[in-house]
XYZ file of C-alpha atoms in Angstrom:
627
model
C 76.759 -42.186 -81.202
C 73.169 -43.203 -80.457
C 71.003 -40.274 -79.518
C 69.134 -40.335 -76.214
C 65.585 -39.042 -76.178
C 64.577 -38.711 -72.527
C 61.292 -36.931 -71.886
C 60.672 -35.089 -68.635
C 58.548 -38.013 -67.432
C 61.439 -40.398 -68.069
C 63.769 -38.093 -66.187
C 61.412 -37.849 -63.200
C 61.073 -41.646 -63.172
C 64.844 -41.973 -62.938
C 65.616 -39.007 -60.701
C 62.352 -38.462 -58.829
C 60.071 -35.439 -58.912
C 59.109 -32.826 -56.348
C 57.799 -33.715 -52.886
C 54.051 -34.333 -53.294
C 53.177 -33.030 -49.812
C 52.191 -29.392 -49.465
C 52.489 -29.458 -45.653
C 53.925 -26.431 -43.864
C 55.994 -26.566 -40.672
C 55.530 -23.139 -39.143
C 56.706 -23.140 -35.534
C 58.855 -26.226 -35.950
C 62.622 -26.344 -35.661
C 64.715 -28.341 -38.122
C 68.401 -29.126 -37.611
C 70.277 -29.945 -40.825
C 73.927 -30.974 -40.983
C 76.062 -30.056 -43.979
C 73.555 -27.439 -45.112
C 75.803 -24.893 -46.805
C 75.808 -26.600 -50.213
C 74.165 -29.306 -52.330
C 71.272 -31.356 -51.012
C 71.555 -29.889 -47.520
C 71.305 -26.321 -48.716
C 68.310 -27.043 -50.943
C 66.646 -28.978 -48.114
C 67.123 -25.978 -45.837
C 65.731 -23.649 -48.473
C 62.627 -25.787 -49.088
C 61.863 -26.245 -45.402
C 62.443 -22.548 -44.739
C 59.961 -21.823 -47.519
C 57.497 -24.013 -45.656
C 57.858 -21.844 -42.552
C 60.310 -23.799 -40.403
C 63.022 -22.480 -38.102
C 66.182 -23.834 -39.696
C 69.472 -24.526 -37.879
C 72.249 -25.131 -40.394
C 75.147 -27.059 -38.822
C 78.297 -26.653 -40.942
C 82.066 -26.838 -40.633
C 82.779 -23.787 -42.831
C 81.013 -20.900 -41.103
C 81.743 -18.375 -43.856
C 80.018 -20.558 -46.482
C 77.239 -21.396 -44.034
C 76.548 -17.734 -43.246
C 76.470 -16.967 -46.976
C 74.039 -19.836 -47.630
C 71.818 -18.850 -44.709
C 71.732 -15.234 -45.884
C 70.788 -16.383 -49.397
C 68.006 -18.637 -48.076
C 66.581 -15.879 -45.882
C 66.551 -13.562 -48.901
C 64.868 -16.047 -51.228
C 62.281 -17.377 -48.775
C 61.706 -14.167 -46.744
C 62.006 -16.394 -43.678
C 64.239 -14.650 -41.104
C 64.567 -17.767 -38.941
C 67.442 -19.432 -40.756
C 70.613 -19.689 -38.698
C 74.199 -20.803 -39.267
C 75.933 -22.710 -36.497
C 79.415 -24.201 -36.179
C 79.521 -28.013 -36.464
C 82.469 -30.177 -37.490
C 81.395 -33.821 -37.664
C 85.049 -34.848 -37.736
C 85.397 -33.614 -34.134
C 83.653 -35.167 -31.118
C 84.333 -31.920 -29.216
C 82.621 -29.824 -31.897
C 79.621 -32.167 -32.000
C 79.182 -31.977 -28.256
C 79.471 -28.194 -28.265
C 76.905 -27.933 -31.096
C 74.473 -30.246 -29.320
C 74.869 -28.330 -26.062
C 74.082 -25.044 -27.804
C 70.982 -26.558 -29.389
C 69.804 -27.958 -26.056
C 70.368 -24.680 -24.224
C 69.161 -22.203 -26.810
C 66.329 -23.951 -28.660
C 63.099 -24.858 -26.899
C 62.438 -27.694 -29.375
C 63.864 -29.804 -32.161
C 61.176 -31.293 -34.362
C 63.276 -32.667 -37.196
C 66.939 -33.740 -37.320
C 68.285 -34.319 -40.833
C 71.671 -36.027 -40.793
C 72.668 -34.870 -44.254
C 76.407 -34.108 -44.168
C 78.860 -36.585 -45.592
C 82.100 -37.287 -47.404
C 82.396 -39.652 -50.351
C 85.373 -41.568 -51.717
C 87.805 -39.252 -49.929
C 91.511 -40.090 -49.710
C 92.803 -41.921 -46.639
C 92.555 -39.638 -43.629
C 91.577 -39.500 -39.984
C 89.211 -37.331 -38.009
C 90.354 -35.261 -35.077
C 89.670 -38.280 -32.815
C 91.475 -40.823 -34.999
C 88.523 -42.382 -36.837
C 88.545 -43.135 -40.564
C 87.245 -39.938 -42.147
C 84.287 -41.486 -43.966
C 83.224 -43.761 -41.107
C 83.815 -40.980 -38.581
C 81.871 -38.243 -40.406
C 79.166 -40.254 -42.164
C 78.307 -42.579 -39.264
C 79.967 -41.847 -35.909
C 79.435 -38.093 -36.088
C 75.724 -38.424 -36.772
C 75.393 -41.307 -34.313
C 76.735 -39.095 -31.538
C 74.783 -35.981 -32.556
C 71.503 -37.893 -32.737
C 72.003 -39.459 -29.306
C 72.890 -36.122 -27.750
C 69.694 -34.547 -29.143
C 67.352 -37.423 -28.262
C 66.019 -35.761 -25.111
C 65.213 -32.589 -27.055
C 63.532 -34.648 -29.786
C 61.463 -36.477 -27.158
C 60.336 -33.193 -25.623
C 59.243 -32.026 -29.081
C 57.464 -35.258 -30.088
C 56.114 -36.180 -32.515
C 59.510 -35.619 -34.082
C 61.556 -37.130 -36.875
C 65.152 -38.180 -37.584
C 66.211 -38.584 -41.204
C 69.510 -40.241 -42.123
C 70.837 -39.773 -45.634
C 72.108 -43.173 -46.691
C 73.010 -44.411 -50.161
C 72.364 -47.206 -52.584
C 76.062 -47.945 -52.065
C 75.169 -49.712 -48.821
C 74.239 -52.808 -50.852
C 77.934 -53.610 -51.366
C 78.988 -52.457 -47.916
C 80.442 -54.645 -45.194
C 81.015 -53.764 -41.549
C 84.520 -54.920 -40.601
C 84.283 -54.930 -36.833
C 87.926 -56.007 -36.587
C 89.188 -52.957 -38.484
C 86.520 -50.259 -38.686
C 89.065 -47.477 -39.097
C 91.300 -49.095 -41.732
C 94.339 -49.418 -39.501
C 95.352 -52.968 -40.488
C 94.293 -53.550 -44.067
C 95.106 -51.489 -47.165
C 92.778 -48.521 -47.446
C 90.062 -48.751 -50.099
C 88.167 -45.484 -50.412
C 85.185 -47.076 -52.189
C 84.760 -49.808 -49.571
C 85.244 -47.284 -46.766
C 82.393 -45.210 -48.174
C 80.124 -48.233 -48.635
C 80.834 -49.373 -45.070
C 79.801 -45.940 -43.735
C 76.568 -45.986 -45.737
C 75.713 -49.489 -44.532
C 76.308 -48.218 -41.030
C 73.754 -45.442 -41.671
C 71.047 -48.003 -42.444
C 71.969 -50.291 -39.545
C 71.944 -47.307 -37.176
C 68.540 -46.224 -38.489
C 66.979 -49.626 -37.854
C 68.571 -50.109 -34.424
C 67.612 -46.585 -33.272
C 64.008 -47.122 -34.418
C 63.948 -50.425 -32.504
C 65.249 -48.807 -29.327
C 62.886 -45.838 -29.566
C 59.889 -48.163 -29.852
C 61.165 -50.877 -27.504
C 59.495 -52.127 -24.351
C 62.247 -50.728 -22.134
C 61.870 -47.195 -23.441
C 58.226 -47.050 -24.391
C 56.966 -45.147 -27.385
C 58.991 -41.959 -27.516
C 57.147 -40.270 -30.375
C 60.364 -40.114 -32.433
C 60.521 -41.749 -35.837
C 63.735 -42.415 -37.743
C 64.152 -43.394 -41.391
C 66.971 -43.662 -43.933
C 66.832 -42.416 -47.503
C 68.861 -42.785 -50.666
C 68.299 -39.415 -52.416
C 69.306 -40.656 -55.851
C 72.344 -39.695 -57.879
C 72.745 -35.968 -57.361
C 75.169 -33.465 -58.852
C 76.780 -32.099 -55.673
C 80.251 -31.488 -54.236
C 79.997 -34.873 -52.519
C 81.404 -36.550 -55.611
C 84.460 -34.312 -55.884
C 86.804 -37.206 -55.062
C 85.303 -39.725 -57.499
C 87.210 -38.525 -60.570
C 84.039 -38.284 -62.624
C 84.420 -35.902 -65.564
C 88.108 -35.428 -64.882
C 89.125 -37.081 -68.160
C 88.331 -36.028 -71.727
C 86.517 -39.338 -72.336
C 84.192 -39.006 -69.346
C 83.520 -35.353 -70.084
C 82.754 -35.775 -73.794
C 81.305 -39.300 -73.992
C 79.747 -40.063 -70.620
C 78.482 -36.612 -69.786
C 75.337 -36.819 -71.998
C 74.333 -40.058 -70.282
C 74.897 -38.713 -66.792
C 72.952 -35.548 -67.555
C 69.915 -37.741 -68.047
C 70.488 -39.764 -64.908
C 71.871 -37.269 -62.428
C 69.417 -34.942 -60.711
C 69.917 -31.372 -59.530
C 70.445 -30.607 -55.810
C 66.947 -29.134 -55.766
C 65.440 -32.463 -56.848
C 67.912 -34.321 -54.660
C 66.502 -32.544 -51.621
C 62.921 -33.644 -52.249
C 63.213 -37.089 -50.579
C 64.521 -35.472 -47.372
C 61.730 -32.898 -47.503
C 59.189 -35.669 -48.063
C 60.348 -37.643 -45.019
C 60.442 -34.431 -42.949
C 56.963 -33.047 -43.698
C 54.739 -35.628 -45.342
C 51.601 -36.564 -43.423
C 52.021 -40.094 -44.791
C 55.258 -40.460 -42.805
C 53.617 -39.817 -39.424
C 54.428 -42.797 -37.180
C 56.499 -44.579 -39.851
C 59.896 -45.622 -38.500
C 62.850 -47.911 -39.204
C 62.340 -47.898 -42.973
C 64.654 -47.404 -45.950
C 63.568 -45.241 -48.881
C 64.949 -45.140 -52.381
C 64.099 -41.536 -53.270
C 60.446 -41.403 -52.107
C 59.610 -45.104 -52.450
C 60.021 -47.529 -49.570
C 62.390 -50.381 -50.461
C 63.889 -53.273 -48.564
C 67.575 -52.605 -47.919
C 70.364 -55.048 -48.626
C 70.360 -58.316 -46.612
C 73.350 -57.214 -44.515
C 71.387 -54.115 -43.477
C 68.712 -56.395 -41.981
C 71.206 -58.168 -39.686
C 69.879 -57.315 -36.202
C 72.951 -58.679 -34.420
C 75.247 -56.536 -36.571
C 73.064 -53.485 -35.835
C 73.216 -54.150 -32.091
C 76.977 -54.689 -32.165
C 77.553 -51.552 -34.256
C 75.559 -49.511 -31.721
C 77.638 -50.780 -28.812
C 80.942 -50.267 -30.618
C 79.939 -46.795 -31.778
C 78.886 -45.829 -28.248
C 82.292 -46.796 -26.895
C 84.155 -44.995 -29.671
C 82.405 -41.658 -29.157
C 82.257 -41.908 -25.368
C 78.520 -42.353 -24.763
C 77.240 -43.984 -21.618
C 75.720 -47.406 -21.457
C 72.426 -48.271 -23.122
C 69.488 -46.355 -21.705
C 71.586 -43.241 -21.024
C 73.071 -42.598 -24.451
C 71.026 -39.473 -24.961
C 73.000 -37.716 -22.248
C 76.409 -36.108 -22.366
C 79.571 -37.985 -21.503
C 79.712 -37.999 -17.688
C 83.380 -37.017 -17.850
C 82.496 -33.842 -19.767
C 81.608 -31.044 -17.369
C 78.483 -29.101 -18.342
C 77.358 -25.697 -17.175
C 74.278 -27.082 -15.415
C 76.440 -28.983 -12.920
C 79.203 -26.493 -12.293
C 79.300 -25.413 -8.669
C 81.997 -22.760 -8.970
C 82.400 -19.899 -11.377
C 85.979 -18.683 -11.122
C 86.459 -15.120 -12.280
C 89.730 -14.420 -14.004
C 89.211 -10.676 -13.454
C 88.925 -10.845 -9.675
C 91.656 -9.122 -7.708
C 90.460 -10.562 -4.400
C 89.551 -14.186 -3.543
C 85.936 -15.169 -4.026
C 84.041 -14.726 -0.794
C 82.171 -17.534 0.884
C 78.671 -18.130 -0.405
C 79.054 -16.281 -3.680
C 78.318 -17.955 -6.998
C 79.890 -15.741 -9.612
C 79.313 -16.158 -13.338
C 82.281 -17.384 -15.315
C 84.367 -14.905 -17.262
C 87.566 -14.922 -19.294
C 90.007 -12.044 -19.453
C 90.490 -12.232 -23.229
C 88.031 -11.419 -26.004
C 86.876 -15.028 -26.232
C 83.545 -16.644 -25.509
C 82.817 -18.375 -22.228
C 83.722 -22.030 -21.998
C 80.459 -22.742 -20.164
C 77.395 -20.708 -19.263
C 74.414 -21.078 -16.956
C 71.327 -19.099 -17.947
C 69.946 -16.850 -15.229
C 66.866 -16.229 -17.346
C 65.073 -18.405 -19.888
C 67.314 -19.088 -22.910
C 64.500 -17.642 -25.050
C 64.272 -14.346 -23.123
C 65.224 -12.349 -26.232
C 64.027 -14.889 -28.774
C 64.416 -13.623 -32.356
C 65.160 -10.059 -31.304
C 67.969 -8.050 -32.895
C 70.543 -5.995 -30.985
C 72.777 -3.291 -32.476
C 75.937 -2.924 -30.348
C 78.576 -0.281 -30.847
C 82.056 -1.224 -29.665
C 80.915 -4.847 -29.663
C 84.142 -6.406 -30.899
C 86.017 -6.404 -27.604
C 85.831 -5.953 -23.849
C 82.466 -5.516 -22.169
C 80.774 -4.993 -25.546
C 81.921 -8.447 -26.716
C 80.598 -10.103 -23.581
C 77.302 -8.201 -23.803
C 76.897 -9.471 -27.387
C 77.581 -13.028 -26.274
C 75.120 -12.968 -23.364
C 72.357 -11.445 -25.489
C 72.965 -14.045 -28.179
C 72.904 -16.863 -25.656
C 69.383 -15.668 -24.810
C 68.083 -15.966 -28.378
C 69.121 -12.608 -29.840
C 70.825 -11.936 -33.169
C 73.329 -9.090 -33.109
C 75.209 -6.517 -35.090
C 78.581 -5.523 -33.636
C 79.947 -2.267 -34.987
C 83.160 -0.272 -34.685
C 85.950 1.112 -36.864
C 88.094 -2.055 -36.855
C 86.370 -4.410 -39.304
C 89.013 -7.137 -39.124
C 88.624 -7.406 -35.370
C 84.836 -7.404 -35.721
C 84.935 -10.269 -38.242
C 87.025 -12.369 -35.894
C 84.702 -11.583 -33.000
C 81.541 -12.333 -34.985
C 82.811 -15.817 -35.876
C 83.507 -16.584 -32.225
C 80.118 -15.278 -31.107
C 78.121 -17.173 -33.725
C 80.023 -20.387 -33.055
C 79.378 -20.136 -29.300
C 75.709 -19.193 -29.463
C 74.308 -20.490 -32.740
C 72.876 -17.027 -33.479
C 73.671 -14.568 -36.244
C 76.295 -11.898 -35.611
C 77.004 -9.397 -38.367
C 80.136 -7.187 -38.254
C 79.651 -3.660 -39.598
C 82.258 -0.937 -39.860
C 81.181 2.500 -38.599
C 82.442 5.601 -36.841
C 79.997 6.814 -34.168
C 81.236 10.360 -34.723
C 79.827 10.282 -38.266
C 76.012 10.046 -38.529
C 76.165 9.028 -42.181
C 78.357 6.067 -41.215
C 75.842 5.027 -38.557
C 72.927 5.429 -40.983
C 74.572 3.111 -43.524
C 75.132 0.413 -40.888
C 71.566 0.721 -39.589
C 70.149 0.495 -43.119
C 72.204 -2.640 -43.739
C 71.033 -4.144 -40.464
C 67.371 -3.578 -41.369
C 68.016 -5.057 -44.794
C 69.729 -8.170 -43.442
C 67.828 -8.781 -40.178
C 64.590 -6.868 -40.752
C 64.418 -5.109 -37.406
C 66.269 -3.606 -34.427
C 64.898 -4.215 -30.941
C 67.839 -3.266 -28.745
C 70.528 -0.601 -29.058
C 73.614 -0.890 -26.844
C 75.736 2.281 -26.868
C 79.062 0.897 -25.725
C 81.651 2.646 -27.952
C 84.030 4.687 -25.820
C 87.558 6.007 -25.579
C 89.476 6.525 -22.350
C 92.925 6.857 -20.840
C 94.451 8.255 -17.648
C 95.688 11.814 -17.929
C 95.884 14.857 -15.627
C 93.896 17.854 -16.854
C 97.030 19.975 -17.173
C 98.509 17.514 -19.651
C 95.296 16.897 -21.558
C 95.228 18.573 -24.963
C 92.125 20.365 -26.218
C 91.837 17.867 -29.048
C 92.111 14.836 -26.725
C 89.243 16.120 -24.555
C 87.175 16.807 -27.669
C 87.837 13.340 -29.089
C 86.624 11.581 -25.936
C 83.492 13.731 -25.829
C 82.842 13.061 -29.512
C 83.147 9.273 -29.154
C 81.414 8.821 -25.810
C 78.764 11.538 -25.766
C 78.234 12.584 -29.358
C 78.555 8.930 -30.449
C 75.832 7.875 -28.017
C 73.529 10.667 -29.175
C 74.270 10.122 -32.886
C 73.597 6.389 -32.772
C 70.487 6.759 -30.628
C 69.013 9.428 -32.915
C 69.686 7.460 -36.118
C 68.172 4.227 -34.766
C 65.215 6.133 -33.317
C 64.421 7.882 -36.585
C 64.888 4.815 -38.766
C 63.110 2.242 -36.560
C 62.323 2.912 -32.886
C 60.048 5.888 -33.608
C 57.523 3.600 -35.320
C 58.243 0.273 -33.614
C 59.498 1.020 -30.106
C 62.629 -0.480 -28.630
C 65.211 -0.494 -25.826
C 68.354 1.629 -25.517
C 71.006 0.751 -22.955
C 73.943 3.128 -22.583
C 77.151 1.821 -21.061
C 78.415 4.579 -18.785
C 80.678 4.620 -15.678
C 80.699 5.940 -12.137
C 83.525 8.385 -12.958
C 81.286 11.451 -12.886
C 79.604 10.779 -9.542
C 82.303 12.657 -7.654
C 85.569 14.307 -8.528
C 88.286 11.926 -9.621
C 91.830 12.659 -10.677
C 93.074 11.866 -14.204
C 89.561 11.388 -15.593
C 88.139 14.843 -16.338
C 87.551 13.926 -19.987
C 85.911 10.524 -19.432
C 84.053 11.645 -16.302
C 82.554 14.601 -18.176
C 81.487 12.414 -21.075
C 79.887 9.786 -18.856
C 78.080 12.384 -16.772
C 76.647 13.822 -19.979
C 75.504 10.354 -21.026
C 73.726 9.818 -17.703
C 71.852 13.093 -18.221
C 71.111 12.154 -21.817
C 69.581 8.882 -20.620
C 67.032 10.750 -18.507
C 66.157 13.327 -21.165
C 65.708 10.760 -23.947
C 63.648 8.516 -21.671
C 61.205 11.415 -21.185
C 61.016 12.424 -24.832
C 60.930 8.969 -26.427
C 58.868 7.102 -23.835
C 55.555 7.868 -25.605
C 56.955 6.108 -28.689
C 57.475 2.925 -26.690
C 61.224 3.465 -26.298
C 62.884 2.728 -22.964
C 66.284 4.338 -22.277
C 68.486 3.156 -19.392
C 72.136 3.065 -18.405
C 74.516 0.539 -16.859
C 77.372 2.261 -14.975
C 80.279 -0.080 -14.194
C 82.860 1.087 -11.658
C 85.201 0.211 -8.846
C 88.859 0.658 -7.860
C 91.499 0.337 -10.537
C 94.301 -0.906 -8.295
C 94.847 -4.555 -7.436
C 97.090 -3.992 -4.459
C 96.407 -5.830 -1.217
C 93.431 -4.278 0.543
C 92.282 -2.322 -2.537
C 88.761 -3.742 -2.131
C 88.393 -3.556 1.632
C 86.293 -0.384 1.482
C 83.820 -1.847 -1.045
C 80.671 -3.415 0.450
C 81.008 -6.542 -1.763
C 84.829 -6.489 -1.283
C 85.708 -7.789 -4.734
C 85.975 -6.800 -8.383
C 83.185 -7.406 -10.836
C 83.634 -9.107 -14.179
C 82.436 -8.566 -17.726
C 79.790 -11.264 -17.508
C 78.217 -9.453 -14.540
C 78.128 -6.214 -16.526
C 76.541 -8.092 -19.413
C 73.885 -9.532 -17.089
C 72.991 -6.019 -15.942
C 72.640 -5.011 -19.576
C 70.560 -8.110 -20.320
C 68.130 -7.150 -17.523
C 67.623 -3.622 -18.846
C 67.336 -4.816 -22.471
C 64.754 -7.483 -21.671
C 61.073 -7.650 -20.717
C 62.245 -8.232 -17.129
C 62.602 -4.434 -16.844
C 59.524 -3.569 -18.925
C 58.448 -0.719 -16.583
C 61.935 0.728 -16.087
C 63.145 3.783 -18.023
C 65.466 6.687 -17.302
C 67.300 4.538 -14.738
C 71.016 4.345 -14.086
C 71.988 0.904 -12.811
C 75.258 1.264 -10.904
C 77.282 -1.964 -11.038
C 80.342 -1.364 -8.881
C 79.817 -3.493 -5.791
C 78.873 -0.368 -3.841
C 82.281 1.229 -4.430
C 81.052 4.761 -5.172
C 79.146 4.781 -1.873
C 82.062 4.039 0.406
C 85.515 3.805 -1.128
C 88.098 6.513 -0.482
C 89.212 8.803 -3.301
C 93.014 8.444 -2.927
C 94.121 11.643 -4.682
C 97.820 11.179 -3.888
C 97.857 7.666 -5.292
C 95.988 8.630 -8.440
C 98.105 11.709 -9.105
C 101.224 9.631 -8.599
C 100.265 7.520 -11.596
C 100.721 10.535 -13.827
C 103.791 12.072 -12.134
C 106.045 10.989 -14.940
C 103.794 12.275 -17.697
C 105.280 15.396 -19.168
C 104.283 15.304 -22.810
C 100.789 16.489 -23.760
C 98.424 13.906 -25.299
């Protein structure tokens, strides 16, 4: 067989070399779809190296978190984040866009990189052909939903990864989703790539049109070259002995690595030469004229209108906004609480909550979404209950978190939910607050992964109802060890390893149990009273090191019988979101001159409500065995 003698210059001519621009993008935010592997991952790595804040939108969160962690390690850029995005789901796209709009103050570059190639016949969640739905409709919708954010951040750029395959593509407006004719995976792919180029040109036209004025957003399409990525897993290349042994040497000279494949995207994202350039098609880093069918302005206009209807966007001129039939948190007028035992009283606007350990379906920020921007919180007992909601609310205000407890499986499940809802990092670490060495290991890992700790939330606790006469010595000791010793152990470890030299905030989650005698709670009441005292002592000792120590004390009646809340000034139960908001206040700069304080959050219950000893003791009347 004839030998091939390709020099490096030949290879670069075929596959393209590195991006010639040395521009940095410090302070800019880049959103990249499909960034956990291949071109997307290498694009994220290169732009992170150039100082950008990178949002990686991916379907597989486990792979995305792994890729983000790797990029942070290699580039030493901590601002690389994994966020849930499934381009085969209109619902997921809308949720992703909403998180970006709420939590990020700007979007400077949007790189529509994700795609599927030559996949078998299949439909998206909304019934679209998989390749047309993911490659075109998904990015069409995402881009429109982020247009307002891109305008606010102008000059900004949109980059659509197209393909040379568009030259044989044809838009079949009568059967876009292959419901009538026999499915052809190659033609389906080529149609989707032609749609990418048509969309690019039409969007550029609309962004620069007379009706909209110059928005400061540019949009361009790029063919990255032939790249060795997972995109070609359905093509059958190298799956036969012939292709592996005979064709492989040829392809090795023609196919570029993902690192080189990312350079065209990087070039369009950062190059000074691309400032103000819009509506163009690039073959690697050279501008080319696309195929004649990609220049068809009528087809581009028609594709836009059809795509808008398919994904539920409003009419032209409003397509950057959410579907009017989709309720958003900004326009909600009621916040039903699923934990309330009494009807909501007139005039109250209560934050939404859910009774399960799930994230809120909608959320309205009471502070700036960037209140805790790029801070790190370490939360014990953060996998469930109030701790879970505290983690969510802190993350929705720009904070990355570590949630820690003894149940790692539960923590992993919780961390996925929290990251998906907020777009921030949430690391699950297993620890036992009764064991300082266990805490030290988790804190060391946190500092290794996230580089800092700004906030410590001591939430781990154990409690149950039990009369003192039935309470074993060991049960009392266990509650004291978890609640009181655990709070001290965790605070001391974090102080010695980080807060002593850097300052920080500690918020202890206590209770009103110790404010007066209460039946069945001698163990928990004693532990919480000790924690309240600990808050004051640590605030005095650690204040000179820049450490603030405060407590949130939830409380209120346990019963839900009629009239149970009549003696409470606010005459209702609180919810977990309200407790989280109290914690947010104490953990944030909003309380910068507050330390040693105990914020009671019980609707005024401890001030006025009766201590019904007979009722409480009746709960335990049937308890005979010691705990």
